[in-house]
Amino acid sequence: MQQIKLANIISAPIVSEKSAIVADKGNQFVFKVAKTATKLQIKNAVELMFEVKVDSVRVLNVKGKVKRFGRTLGKRSDWKKAYVKLQSGHNIELATA
């Protein structure tokens, strides 16, 4: 049961220019995670899913933008982003994962 909950923590990897630079320089990977996830839960989920050792986790809440849909104003959902730093010698291949 615990492994099923951990599998629902990570939504998707974030692949962008900034995340590619961070991955090359600092051996860090960026994930979109559940809004209620804690650092320990994110660490355990990454270690379980990718079979690597995590050194540290940094999280930040991304506020949703206010957008216009025709006449009406709408708001995108808030979400949480996690920067996961791996121990030296470990790597995640996102193309094959």
PDB file of C-alpha atoms in Angstrom:
ATOM      1  CA  MET A   1       0.000   0.000   0.000  1.00  0.00           C
ATOM      2  CA  GLN A   2       2.838   2.369   0.836  1.00  0.00           C
ATOM      3  CA  GLN A   3       4.444   1.878  -2.603  1.00  0.00           C
ATOM      4  CA  ILE A   4       1.175   2.762  -4.352  1.00  0.00           C
ATOM      5  CA  LYS A   5       0.974   6.043  -2.424  1.00  0.00           C
ATOM      6  CA  LEU A   6       4.601   6.858  -3.294  1.00  0.00           C
ATOM      7  CA  ALA A   7       3.969   6.145  -6.973  1.00  0.00           C
ATOM      8  CA  ASN A   8       1.219   8.815  -6.974  1.00  0.00           C
ATOM      9  CA  ILE A   9       3.555  11.486  -5.569  1.00  0.00           C
ATOM     10  CA  ILE A  10       5.460  12.178  -8.819  1.00  0.00           C
ATOM     11  CA  SER A  11       3.286  13.402 -11.698  1.00  0.00           C
ATOM     12  CA  ALA A  12       5.820  14.032 -14.459  1.00  0.00           C
ATOM     13  CA  PRO A  13       9.395  15.119 -15.103  1.00  0.00           C
ATOM     14  CA  ILE A  14       9.804  18.710 -16.227  1.00  0.00           C
ATOM     15  CA  VAL A  15      11.891  18.890 -19.389  1.00  0.00           C
ATOM     16  CA  SER A  16      12.999  22.420 -20.248  1.00  0.00           C
ATOM     17  CA  GLU A  17      16.180  24.339 -20.962  1.00  0.00           C
ATOM     18  CA  LYS A  18      16.547  25.307 -17.319  1.00  0.00           C
ATOM     19  CA  SER A  19      16.087  21.737 -16.081  1.00  0.00           C
ATOM     20  CA  ALA A  20      18.628  20.487 -18.661  1.00  0.00           C
ATOM     21  CA  ILE A  21      21.210  23.004 -17.435  1.00  0.00           C
ATOM     22  CA  VAL A  22      20.598  22.042 -13.804  1.00  0.00           C
ATOM     23  CA  ALA A  23      20.880  18.339 -14.690  1.00  0.00           C
ATOM     24  CA  ASP A  24      24.243  18.863 -16.410  1.00  0.00           C
ATOM     25  CA  LYS A  25      25.811  21.101 -13.781  1.00  0.00           C
ATOM     26  CA  GLY A  26      24.474  19.847 -10.489  1.00  0.00           C
ATOM     27  CA  ASN A  27      23.197  16.301 -11.106  1.00  0.00           C
ATOM     28  CA  GLN A  28      19.674  17.548 -10.279  1.00  0.00           C
ATOM     29  CA  PHE A  29      16.366  16.586 -11.846  1.00  0.00           C
ATOM     30  CA  VAL A  30      13.078  18.482 -11.803  1.00  0.00           C
ATOM     31  CA  PHE A  31       9.680  16.858 -11.241  1.00  0.00           C
ATOM     32  CA  LYS A  32       6.078  18.005 -10.989  1.00  0.00           C
ATOM     33  CA  VAL A  33       4.777  16.530  -7.740  1.00  0.00           C
ATOM     34  CA  ALA A  34       1.549  16.393  -5.751  1.00  0.00           C
ATOM     35  CA  LYS A  35       0.681  19.585  -3.869  1.00  0.00           C
ATOM     36  CA  THR A  36       0.517  17.753  -0.547  1.00  0.00           C
ATOM     37  CA  ALA A  37       3.856  15.927  -0.962  1.00  0.00           C
ATOM     38  CA  THR A  38       6.627  16.418   1.588  1.00  0.00           C
ATOM     39  CA  LYS A  39      10.358  16.335   0.942  1.00  0.00           C
ATOM     40  CA  LEU A  40      10.700  12.907   2.540  1.00  0.00           C
ATOM     41  CA  GLN A  41       7.863  11.475   0.445  1.00  0.00           C
ATOM     42  CA  ILE A  42       9.415  12.895  -2.745  1.00  0.00           C
ATOM     43  CA  LYS A  43      12.801  11.437  -1.815  1.00  0.00           C
ATOM     44  CA  ASN A  44      11.322   7.991  -1.164  1.00  0.00           C
ATOM     45  CA  ALA A  45       9.260   8.092  -4.381  1.00  0.00           C
ATOM     46  CA  VAL A  46      12.262   8.971  -6.564  1.00  0.00           C
ATOM     47  CA  GLU A  47      14.410   6.299  -4.922  1.00  0.00           C
ATOM     48  CA  LEU A  48      11.653   3.715  -5.428  1.00  0.00           C
ATOM     49  CA  MET A  49      10.797   4.580  -9.033  1.00  0.00           C
ATOM     50  CA  PHE A  50      14.270   5.174 -10.479  1.00  0.00           C
ATOM     51  CA  GLU A  51      16.401   3.015  -8.128  1.00  0.00           C
ATOM     52  CA  VAL A  52      18.856   5.807  -7.288  1.00  0.00           C
ATOM     53  CA  LYS A  53      20.077   7.453  -4.072  1.00  0.00           C
ATOM     54  CA  VAL A  54      18.825  10.987  -3.406  1.00  0.00           C
ATOM     55  CA  ASP A  55      21.109  13.517  -1.730  1.00  0.00           C
ATOM     56  CA  SER A  56      18.659  16.389  -1.205  1.00  0.00           C
ATOM     57  CA  VAL A  57      15.256  17.712  -2.259  1.00  0.00           C
ATOM     58  CA  ARG A  58      14.179  21.335  -2.741  1.00  0.00           C
ATOM     59  CA  VAL A  59      10.521  22.163  -3.358  1.00  0.00           C
ATOM     60  CA  LEU A  60       8.671  25.255  -4.459  1.00  0.00           C
ATOM     61  CA  ASN A  61       5.030  26.110  -4.995  1.00  0.00           C
ATOM     62  CA  VAL A  62       4.240  27.497  -8.436  1.00  0.00           C
ATOM     63  CA  LYS A  63       1.307  29.889  -8.436  1.00  0.00           C
ATOM     64  CA  GLY A  64      -1.196  29.532 -11.282  1.00  0.00           C
ATOM     65  CA  LYS A  65      -1.464  32.375 -13.748  1.00  0.00           C
ATOM     66  CA  VAL A  66      -4.609  34.413 -14.283  1.00  0.00           C
ATOM     67  CA  LYS A  67      -5.614  33.967 -17.917  1.00  0.00           C
ATOM     68  CA  ARG A  68      -8.435  35.339 -20.031  1.00  0.00           C
ATOM     69  CA  PHE A  69     -10.804  32.893 -21.723  1.00  0.00           C
ATOM     70  CA  GLY A  70     -12.770  35.092 -24.095  1.00  0.00           C
ATOM     71  CA  ARG A  71     -14.629  37.545 -21.876  1.00  0.00           C
ATOM     72  CA  THR A  72     -14.164  35.740 -18.618  1.00  0.00           C
ATOM     73  CA  LEU A  73     -11.115  35.581 -16.421  1.00  0.00           C
ATOM     74  CA  GLY A  74      -9.850  32.180 -15.400  1.00  0.00           C
ATOM     75  CA  LYS A  75      -7.025  30.900 -13.245  1.00  0.00           C
ATOM     76  CA  ARG A  76      -4.680  28.009 -13.856  1.00  0.00           C
ATOM     77  CA  SER A  77      -4.124  25.585 -11.010  1.00  0.00           C
ATOM     78  CA  ASP A  78      -1.333  25.993  -8.477  1.00  0.00           C
ATOM     79  CA  TRP A  79       1.225  23.172  -8.480  1.00  0.00           C
ATOM     80  CA  LYS A  80       4.402  22.052  -6.754  1.00  0.00           C
ATOM     81  CA  LYS A  81       7.845  21.579  -8.315  1.00  0.00           C
ATOM     82  CA  ALA A  82      10.686  19.537  -6.811  1.00  0.00           C
ATOM     83  CA  TYR A  83      14.408  19.791  -7.542  1.00  0.00           C
ATOM     84  CA  VAL A  84      15.963  16.423  -6.652  1.00  0.00           C
ATOM     85  CA  LYS A  85      19.746  16.225  -6.277  1.00  0.00           C
ATOM     86  CA  LEU A  86      21.220  12.748  -6.676  1.00  0.00           C
ATOM     87  CA  GLN A  87      24.300  11.362  -4.979  1.00  0.00           C
ATOM     88  CA  SER A  88      27.427  11.165  -7.132  1.00  0.00           C
ATOM     89  CA  GLY A  89      27.535   8.107  -9.336  1.00  0.00           C
ATOM     90  CA  HIS A  90      23.749   7.955  -9.785  1.00  0.00           C
ATOM     91  CA  ASN A  91      21.864   9.175 -12.839  1.00  0.00           C
ATOM     92  CA  ILE A  92      18.332   9.149 -14.265  1.00  0.00           C
ATOM     93  CA  GLU A  93      17.791   8.672 -17.992  1.00  0.00           C
ATOM     94  CA  LEU A  94      14.488  10.462 -18.570  1.00  0.00           C
ATOM     95  CA  ALA A  95      14.380   9.453 -22.246  1.00  0.00           C
ATOM     96  CA  THR A  96      14.181   5.773 -21.347  1.00  0.00           C
ATOM     97  CA  ALA A  97      12.288   6.062 -18.028  1.00  0.00           C
TER      98      ALA A  97
END
